[in-house]
Amino acid sequence: MTSIAKEKSGRASAREVAVWDPLVRLVHWSLALTILLNGAFVEEESMTHEWIGYVALGLVALRLIWALIGPKHARFSAFPPSPMRAVNHLGAILSGDRKIHLSHNPLGALMVYNIWLSVIGLGVTGYMMTTLTFFGVDWVEEAHEAIFAWLIFSVVLHIAGVAFDSWRSGVNLARSMVTGRKNIPMGSELE
Amino acid sequence: MKLWPWPAKTKERRATILAGLILVQALCALFFIGDVIEDLRVDGQLDGPHMVLETVAAVALVGGVIFLMIELRGLLARMSDMQTGLDVAKGHLADVIEGFFDDWSLTSAERDVAIMILKGLDNETIAQLRGTATGTVRAQTTNIYSKSQTDGRAQFISLFVEELLAGNDHLGELPPKVSTDRTTQHP
């Protein structure tokens, strides 16, 4: 509170930027909850497991629509699925770059699409198991389990990535997914 | 620092509620769509009041979700415009203040003290915060007033208030109606 210069708007000063809108946050944590419930707590082959699966599918569908018509940071255009950018980003990290991405960083973007596709894959194979045509078919069940294993691996990687990037950029990413705001430290470059 | 996401501002609360409604309604829509598809698979036909009702409900829910999403986007856009405006205003006021300080060639200690005066702190509190004696602060404020050619705290602060009002000429003088209202309120 000693200096007004600290609050002065400008590139170099610390500030909070609203990034994640409430719908993005709700969908994120709801999806995390459905994965946790179905993965760890709810009995497989129960009706509850099926219903939670459909809810997860619905959440992803809702998020995909929001990525088309939602605000700037929630849109596909804010985090295009580009392996090229991800590789460049990786190089930038290794060379000590501390640029802050307001939306997902290029690696995080790939993880987002990966998790959405995995959940859709789980939902589709899970639904197939309830149909007469595919009930008891081995490869469907194996695919469901393989995708689940991949999803868990992805979630662990996702959490590690969030922890790493929070440390690297100084922006507490987990907190920003709760409050919707990113705390941009002094003197950081934005992208 | 507050982590609990329930926002204090009305607009942010509205946005959160809208988002929650969208989420719940989208899941309801999904339920009805799934039910229609399931019924179609079993019966293979789209007649009977039950099916018609369900289809109407599904369509209405999907339309509602899309509509709410567009509303939410509009609300978020308005909020972000407001924030930008506020930031600009804040930045400008800070620029104006810094500009005055430069004109008066205040020392960095005097700048700190001047800002605390603007924020409404008294000399004792300023001395405490800066870890100096009250006498030092008194000397610094005297310097600030003389450099800014004001006769004291009130006039010093009013310099900046004047600057804020400068852009709104109509606020400079009270309209006659307001002054009569005041006299009736205090007989």
Short mmCIF file of C-alpha atoms in Angstrom, two decimals:
data_model
loop_
_atom_site.label_atom_id
_atom_site.label_comp_id
_atom_site.label_asym_id
_atom_site.label_seq_id
_atom_site.Cartn_x
_atom_site.Cartn_y
_atom_site.Cartn_z
CA MET A 1 0.00 0.00 0.00
CA THR A 2 3.02 2.24 0.06
CA SER A 3 3.20 3.06 -3.60
CA ILE A 4 0.59 3.73 -6.20
CA ALA A 5 3.14 2.80 -8.83
CA LYS A 6 2.62 -0.85 -7.91
CA GLU A 7 -1.02 -0.61 -8.89
CA LYS A 8 -0.34 1.40 -11.99
CA SER A 9 -1.50 -0.39 -15.08
CA GLY A 10 1.38 -1.33 -17.30
CA ARG A 11 3.27 -4.22 -18.71
CA ALA A 12 5.71 -4.67 -15.88
CA SER A 13 3.46 -4.60 -12.83
CA ALA A 14 1.89 -7.53 -11.04
CA ARG A 15 -1.81 -7.96 -11.66
CA GLU A 16 -4.75 -10.33 -11.80
CA VAL A 17 -6.31 -11.27 -15.10
CA ALA A 18 -9.70 -12.97 -15.36
CA VAL A 19 -9.09 -16.01 -17.56
CA TRP A 20 -11.43 -18.92 -16.82
CA ASP A 21 -15.13 -18.15 -16.94
CA PRO A 22 -17.45 -19.90 -14.47
CA LEU A 23 -18.70 -22.43 -17.03
CA VAL A 24 -15.16 -23.59 -17.86
CA ARG A 25 -14.42 -24.02 -14.16
CA LEU A 26 -17.67 -25.84 -13.40
CA VAL A 27 -17.16 -28.24 -16.30
CA HIS A 28 -13.52 -28.81 -15.31
CA TRP A 29 -14.22 -29.75 -11.70
CA SER A 30 -17.39 -31.70 -12.53
CA LEU A 31 -15.46 -33.75 -15.08
CA ALA A 32 -12.69 -34.35 -12.55
CA LEU A 33 -15.35 -35.49 -10.07
CA THR A 34 -16.97 -37.92 -12.53
CA ILE A 35 -13.56 -39.45 -13.35
CA LEU A 36 -12.73 -39.77 -9.67
CA LEU A 37 -16.12 -41.29 -8.81
CA ASN A 38 -16.19 -43.77 -11.68
CA GLY A 39 -12.52 -44.63 -11.40
CA ALA A 40 -12.26 -45.11 -7.66
CA PHE A 41 -15.58 -45.27 -5.84
CA VAL A 42 -18.50 -46.50 -7.91
CA GLU A 43 -18.81 -50.20 -8.60
CA GLU A 44 -18.20 -51.15 -12.22
CA GLU A 45 -21.15 -52.62 -14.11
CA SER A 46 -23.55 -50.73 -11.86
CA MET A 47 -26.23 -48.37 -13.14
CA THR A 48 -24.55 -45.50 -11.26
CA HIS A 49 -21.33 -46.14 -13.18
CA GLU A 50 -23.25 -45.90 -16.45
CA TRP A 51 -25.04 -42.70 -15.45
CA ILE A 52 -21.87 -40.99 -14.30
CA GLY A 53 -20.32 -41.98 -17.61
CA TYR A 54 -23.12 -40.31 -19.53
CA VAL A 55 -22.78 -37.20 -17.37
CA ALA A 56 -19.06 -37.12 -18.21
CA LEU A 57 -19.91 -37.38 -21.92
CA GLY A 58 -22.42 -34.56 -21.55
CA LEU A 59 -19.85 -32.38 -19.79
CA VAL A 60 -17.36 -32.84 -22.62
CA ALA A 61 -20.08 -32.14 -25.21
CA LEU A 62 -21.05 -28.96 -23.36
CA ARG A 63 -17.42 -27.85 -23.18
CA LEU A 64 -16.97 -28.47 -26.91
CA ILE A 65 -19.97 -26.26 -27.72
CA TRP A 66 -18.61 -23.62 -25.34
CA ALA A 67 -15.28 -23.81 -27.16
CA LEU A 68 -17.16 -22.76 -30.31
CA ILE A 69 -19.35 -19.96 -28.97
CA GLY A 70 -17.78 -19.05 -25.61
CA PRO A 71 -15.51 -16.15 -24.64
CA LYS A 72 -11.96 -15.66 -25.91
CA HIS A 73 -9.94 -17.81 -23.53
CA ALA A 74 -12.39 -20.71 -23.63
CA ARG A 75 -12.33 -21.05 -27.41
CA PHE A 76 -10.52 -23.55 -29.59
CA SER A 77 -8.68 -20.62 -31.18
CA ALA A 78 -7.08 -19.80 -27.81
CA PHE A 79 -5.49 -23.25 -27.58
CA PRO A 80 -5.26 -24.89 -31.02
CA PRO A 81 -4.12 -28.54 -31.01
CA SER A 82 -0.73 -28.00 -32.56
CA PRO A 83 2.16 -30.43 -31.95
CA MET A 84 4.47 -27.92 -33.64
CA ARG A 85 3.69 -25.24 -31.06
CA ALA A 86 4.02 -27.81 -28.29
CA VAL A 87 7.52 -28.76 -29.49
CA ASN A 88 8.49 -25.07 -29.75
CA HIS A 89 7.09 -24.49 -26.26
CA LEU A 90 9.13 -27.42 -24.93
CA GLY A 91 12.25 -25.90 -26.47
CA ALA A 92 11.39 -22.53 -24.94
CA ILE A 93 11.01 -24.13 -21.49
CA LEU A 94 14.38 -25.85 -21.81
CA SER A 95 16.04 -22.58 -22.77
CA GLY A 96 14.64 -20.95 -19.64
CA ASP A 97 11.84 -18.92 -21.19
CA ARG A 98 9.24 -17.80 -18.67
CA LYS A 99 6.54 -16.54 -20.95
CA ILE A 100 3.03 -16.81 -19.48
CA HIS A 101 0.13 -18.09 -21.54
CA LEU A 102 -3.21 -16.65 -20.54
CA SER A 103 -5.16 -19.62 -21.86
CA HIS A 104 -3.64 -23.14 -21.88
CA ASN A 105 0.02 -23.36 -22.85
CA PRO A 106 0.63 -25.43 -26.03
CA LEU A 107 1.55 -28.58 -24.05
CA GLY A 108 -1.45 -28.10 -21.78
CA ALA A 109 -3.66 -27.67 -24.85
CA LEU A 110 -2.60 -31.09 -26.15
CA MET A 111 -3.40 -32.57 -22.74
CA VAL A 112 -6.86 -30.98 -22.83
CA TYR A 113 -7.70 -32.57 -26.17
CA ASN A 114 -6.18 -35.85 -25.03
CA ILE A 115 -8.35 -35.97 -21.91
CA TRP A 116 -11.51 -35.00 -23.78
CA LEU A 117 -10.88 -37.67 -26.43
CA SER A 118 -10.15 -40.26 -23.74
CA VAL A 119 -13.41 -39.47 -21.94
CA ILE A 120 -15.31 -39.67 -25.23
CA GLY A 121 -13.60 -43.00 -25.98
CA LEU A 122 -14.53 -44.29 -22.53
CA GLY A 123 -18.10 -43.14 -22.99
CA VAL A 124 -18.47 -44.74 -26.40
CA THR A 125 -16.93 -48.09 -25.44
CA GLY A 126 -18.87 -48.01 -22.19
CA TYR A 127 -22.12 -47.43 -24.06
CA MET A 128 -21.27 -50.21 -26.51
CA MET A 129 -21.02 -52.65 -23.61
CA THR A 130 -24.65 -51.92 -22.74
CA THR A 131 -25.90 -52.73 -26.24
CA LEU A 132 -26.96 -56.22 -27.28
CA THR A 133 -24.61 -56.24 -30.25
CA PHE A 134 -21.44 -55.65 -28.26
CA PHE A 135 -22.40 -57.02 -24.84
CA GLY A 136 -19.66 -59.36 -23.67
CA VAL A 137 -17.48 -58.72 -26.69
CA ASP A 138 -13.89 -58.95 -25.49
CA TRP A 139 -12.22 -56.22 -27.53
CA VAL A 140 -14.74 -53.59 -26.44
CA GLU A 141 -14.14 -54.37 -22.80
CA GLU A 142 -10.37 -54.41 -23.31
CA ALA A 143 -10.53 -51.09 -25.15
CA HIS A 144 -12.57 -49.59 -22.28
CA GLU A 145 -9.99 -50.70 -19.76
CA ALA A 146 -7.03 -49.63 -21.89
CA ILE A 147 -8.51 -46.15 -22.38
CA PHE A 148 -9.18 -45.92 -18.65
CA ALA A 149 -5.55 -46.75 -17.88
CA TRP A 150 -4.47 -44.14 -20.42
CA LEU A 151 -6.83 -41.58 -18.86
CA ILE A 152 -5.41 -42.15 -15.38
CA PHE A 153 -1.89 -41.82 -16.75
CA SER A 154 -2.97 -38.59 -18.50
CA VAL A 155 -4.52 -37.19 -15.34
CA VAL A 156 -1.34 -37.84 -13.38
CA LEU A 157 0.68 -36.18 -16.15
CA HIS A 158 -1.81 -33.29 -16.21
CA ILE A 159 -1.41 -32.68 -12.47
CA ALA A 160 2.38 -32.91 -12.77
CA GLY A 161 2.27 -30.47 -15.68
CA VAL A 162 0.15 -28.02 -13.70
CA ALA A 163 2.54 -28.24 -10.76
CA PHE A 164 5.56 -27.78 -13.02
CA ASP A 165 4.13 -24.82 -14.93
CA SER A 166 2.96 -23.14 -11.72
CA TRP A 167 6.52 -23.41 -10.46
CA ARG A 168 8.03 -22.28 -13.76
CA SER A 169 5.78 -19.27 -14.42
CA GLY A 170 4.96 -18.28 -10.84
CA VAL A 171 1.24 -18.42 -11.64
CA ASN A 172 -0.69 -20.76 -9.36
CA LEU A 173 -2.65 -22.59 -12.05
CA ALA A 174 -4.71 -24.78 -9.72
CA ARG A 175 -5.90 -21.67 -7.88
CA SER A 176 -6.76 -19.96 -11.16
CA MET A 177 -9.02 -22.88 -12.07
CA VAL A 178 -10.90 -22.22 -8.81
CA THR A 179 -11.09 -18.42 -8.78
CA GLY A 180 -10.89 -17.94 -12.55
CA ARG A 181 -8.05 -15.42 -12.23
CA LYS A 182 -4.40 -15.73 -13.04
CA ASN A 183 -2.01 -13.81 -10.80
CA ILE A 184 0.57 -12.45 -13.19
CA PRO A 185 3.84 -11.74 -11.36
CA MET A 186 5.77 -8.52 -11.99
CA GLY A 187 7.68 -8.22 -15.21
CA SER A 188 6.41 -11.36 -16.97
CA GLU A 189 5.80 -11.54 -20.66
CA LEU A 190 2.33 -12.55 -21.74
CA GLU A 191 1.13 -14.52 -24.68
CA MET B 1 -6.15 -14.40 0.14
CA LYS B 2 -9.64 -15.70 -0.47
CA LEU B 3 -9.78 -18.97 -2.33
CA TRP B 4 -13.49 -19.69 -2.04
CA PRO B 5 -14.82 -19.06 -5.52
CA TRP B 6 -18.20 -17.58 -4.57
CA PRO B 7 -17.81 -14.07 -5.93
CA ALA B 8 -18.74 -10.92 -4.04
CA LYS B 9 -19.65 -8.85 -7.08
CA THR B 10 -23.23 -9.05 -8.39
CA LYS B 11 -22.24 -9.51 -12.02
CA GLU B 12 -19.80 -12.29 -11.20
CA ARG B 13 -22.43 -14.01 -9.09
CA ARG B 14 -24.88 -13.80 -11.99
CA ALA B 15 -22.29 -15.33 -14.29
CA THR B 16 -21.67 -18.18 -11.85
CA ILE B 17 -25.39 -18.89 -11.46
CA LEU B 18 -25.86 -18.79 -15.24
CA ALA B 19 -23.00 -21.25 -15.68
CA GLY B 20 -24.53 -23.58 -13.10
CA LEU B 21 -27.92 -23.43 -14.82
CA ILE B 22 -26.30 -24.14 -18.19
CA LEU B 23 -24.54 -27.17 -16.73
CA VAL B 24 -27.65 -28.64 -15.10
CA GLN B 25 -29.88 -27.87 -18.05
CA ALA B 26 -27.41 -29.37 -20.50
CA LEU B 27 -27.41 -32.60 -18.49
CA CYS B 28 -31.23 -32.58 -18.48
CA ALA B 29 -31.18 -32.08 -22.25
CA LEU B 30 -28.79 -35.00 -22.55
CA PHE B 31 -31.15 -37.14 -20.49
CA PHE B 32 -34.12 -36.41 -22.73
CA ILE B 33 -32.13 -36.84 -25.94
CA GLY B 34 -30.84 -40.16 -24.67
CA ASP B 35 -34.36 -41.20 -23.74
CA VAL B 36 -35.72 -40.28 -27.17
CA ILE B 37 -32.94 -42.22 -28.89
CA GLU B 38 -33.48 -45.20 -26.61
CA ASP B 39 -37.24 -45.18 -27.28
CA LEU B 40 -36.60 -44.90 -31.01
CA ARG B 41 -34.31 -47.89 -30.83
CA VAL B 42 -36.88 -49.97 -28.98
CA ASP B 43 -40.06 -48.84 -30.83
CA GLY B 44 -38.58 -47.49 -34.02
CA GLN B 45 -41.28 -44.86 -34.42
CA LEU B 46 -41.82 -41.24 -33.49
CA ASP B 47 -45.55 -41.10 -32.74
CA GLY B 48 -47.66 -41.12 -29.61
CA PRO B 49 -47.99 -38.19 -27.20
CA HIS B 50 -45.18 -39.51 -24.97
CA MET B 51 -42.61 -39.39 -27.73
CA VAL B 52 -43.82 -36.03 -29.02
CA LEU B 53 -43.61 -34.50 -25.55
CA GLU B 54 -40.18 -35.92 -24.95
CA THR B 55 -38.90 -34.66 -28.26
CA VAL B 56 -40.33 -31.19 -27.63
CA ALA B 57 -38.72 -31.17 -24.17
CA ALA B 58 -35.36 -32.20 -25.60
CA VAL B 59 -35.46 -29.56 -28.34
CA ALA B 60 -36.60 -26.85 -25.89
CA LEU B 61 -33.85 -27.75 -23.43
CA VAL B 62 -31.14 -27.69 -26.08
CA GLY B 63 -32.45 -24.33 -27.34
CA GLY B 64 -32.46 -23.05 -23.76
CA VAL B 65 -28.90 -24.17 -23.17
CA ILE B 66 -27.67 -22.44 -26.34
CA PHE B 67 -29.60 -19.28 -25.43
CA LEU B 68 -28.19 -19.23 -21.89
CA MET B 69 -24.70 -19.76 -23.28
CA ILE B 70 -25.07 -16.73 -25.54
CA GLU B 71 -26.40 -14.73 -22.57
CA LEU B 72 -23.44 -15.80 -20.44
CA ARG B 73 -21.01 -14.82 -23.17
CA GLY B 74 -22.64 -11.39 -23.41
CA LEU B 75 -22.47 -10.92 -19.65
CA LEU B 76 -18.80 -11.96 -19.57
CA ALA B 77 -18.01 -9.58 -22.42
CA ARG B 78 -19.69 -6.69 -20.58
CA MET B 79 -17.77 -7.54 -17.40
CA SER B 80 -14.48 -7.59 -19.26
CA ASP B 81 -15.25 -4.23 -20.93
CA MET B 82 -16.01 -2.73 -17.53
CA GLN B 83 -12.76 -4.07 -16.11
CA THR B 84 -10.80 -2.59 -19.01
CA GLY B 85 -12.46 0.78 -18.44
CA LEU B 86 -11.62 0.62 -14.74
CA ASP B 87 -8.01 -0.32 -15.44
CA VAL B 88 -7.67 2.58 -17.85
CA ALA B 89 -9.18 4.99 -15.33
CA LYS B 90 -6.94 3.65 -12.54
CA GLY B 91 -3.90 3.87 -14.78
CA HIS B 92 -4.76 7.41 -15.81
CA LEU B 93 -5.26 8.62 -12.26
CA ALA B 94 -1.94 7.05 -11.29
CA ASP B 95 -0.32 8.76 -14.30
CA VAL B 96 -1.82 12.10 -13.29
CA ILE B 97 -0.55 11.70 -9.72
CA GLU B 98 2.93 10.71 -10.88
CA GLY B 99 2.90 13.66 -13.28
CA PHE B 100 2.15 16.11 -10.45
CA PHE B 101 4.87 14.60 -8.29
CA ASP B 102 7.35 15.00 -11.13
CA ASP B 103 6.31 18.61 -11.64
CA TRP B 104 6.85 19.38 -7.98
CA SER B 105 10.12 17.37 -8.00
CA LEU B 106 9.22 15.44 -4.85
CA THR B 107 11.89 13.17 -3.42
CA SER B 108 11.08 9.46 -3.31
CA ALA B 109 10.39 9.64 0.44
CA GLU B 110 8.08 12.59 -0.13
CA ARG B 111 6.29 10.66 -2.89
CA ASP B 112 5.59 7.78 -0.50
CA VAL B 113 4.30 10.18 2.14
CA ALA B 114 2.21 12.10 -0.42
CA ILE B 115 0.52 8.88 -1.59
CA MET B 116 -0.27 7.93 1.99
CA ILE B 117 -1.81 11.37 2.51
CA LEU B 118 -3.94 10.78 -0.57
CA LYS B 119 -4.99 7.45 0.86
CA GLY B 120 -6.21 9.22 3.98
CA LEU B 121 -3.57 8.24 6.53
CA ASP B 122 -2.69 10.67 9.31
CA ASN B 123 0.88 11.66 10.22
CA GLU B 124 1.16 9.20 13.14
CA THR B 125 0.12 6.24 10.99
CA ILE B 126 2.45 7.30 8.18
CA ALA B 127 5.33 7.53 10.67
CA GLN B 128 4.50 4.06 11.98
CA LEU B 129 4.30 2.53 8.49
CA ARG B 130 7.53 4.15 7.34
CA GLY B 131 9.30 3.48 10.60
CA THR B 132 10.26 7.14 11.11
CA ALA B 133 9.54 9.77 13.74
CA THR B 134 6.34 11.80 13.54
CA GLY B 135 8.47 14.91 13.36
CA THR B 136 10.13 13.65 10.17
CA VAL B 137 6.74 13.02 8.59
CA ARG B 138 5.57 16.47 9.66
CA ALA B 139 8.63 18.03 8.00
CA GLN B 140 8.03 15.96 4.86
CA THR B 141 4.37 16.96 4.63
CA THR B 142 5.32 20.62 5.09
CA ASN B 143 7.74 20.24 2.17
CA ILE B 144 5.05 18.54 0.07
CA TYR B 145 2.52 21.32 0.76
CA SER B 146 5.02 24.06 -0.04
CA LYS B 147 6.23 22.35 -3.22
CA SER B 148 2.63 21.87 -4.37
CA GLN B 149 1.74 25.41 -3.25
CA THR B 150 -1.15 24.22 -1.11
CA ASP B 151 -1.90 25.32 2.42
CA GLY B 152 -2.51 21.89 3.88
CA ARG B 153 -3.90 18.40 3.65
CA ALA B 154 -7.40 19.30 2.47
CA GLN B 155 -6.27 21.59 -0.31
CA PHE B 156 -3.58 19.09 -1.36
CA ILE B 157 -6.14 16.32 -1.74
CA SER B 158 -8.58 18.62 -3.49
CA LEU B 159 -5.98 19.18 -6.23
CA PHE B 160 -6.47 15.58 -7.32
CA VAL B 161 -10.23 15.56 -6.87
CA GLU B 162 -10.34 18.62 -9.12
CA GLU B 163 -8.39 16.65 -11.70
CA LEU B 164 -10.93 13.82 -11.53
CA LEU B 165 -13.83 16.23 -11.98
CA ALA B 166 -12.12 18.14 -14.78
CA GLY B 167 -13.46 15.77 -17.43
CA ASN B 168 -17.03 16.13 -16.14
CA ASP B 169 -17.77 19.85 -16.34
CA HIS B 170 -21.36 19.43 -15.21
CA LEU B 171 -20.15 18.15 -11.84
CA GLY B 172 -18.12 21.29 -11.24
CA GLU B 173 -21.12 23.27 -10.13
CA LEU B 174 -24.17 21.98 -8.37
CA PRO B 175 -27.39 22.44 -10.31
CA PRO B 176 -29.84 24.78 -8.52
CA LYS B 177 -32.36 21.96 -7.94
CA VAL B 178 -29.91 19.99 -5.83
CA SER B 179 -29.10 22.97 -3.63
CA THR B 180 -32.79 23.65 -2.93
CA ASP B 181 -33.24 19.99 -2.04
CA ARG B 182 -30.43 20.33 0.44
CA THR B 183 -31.92 23.34 2.11
CA THR B 184 -35.24 21.56 2.54
CA GLN B 185 -33.50 18.58 4.07
CA HIS B 186 -31.77 20.71 6.66
CA PRO B 187 -34.25 23.37 7.74
#
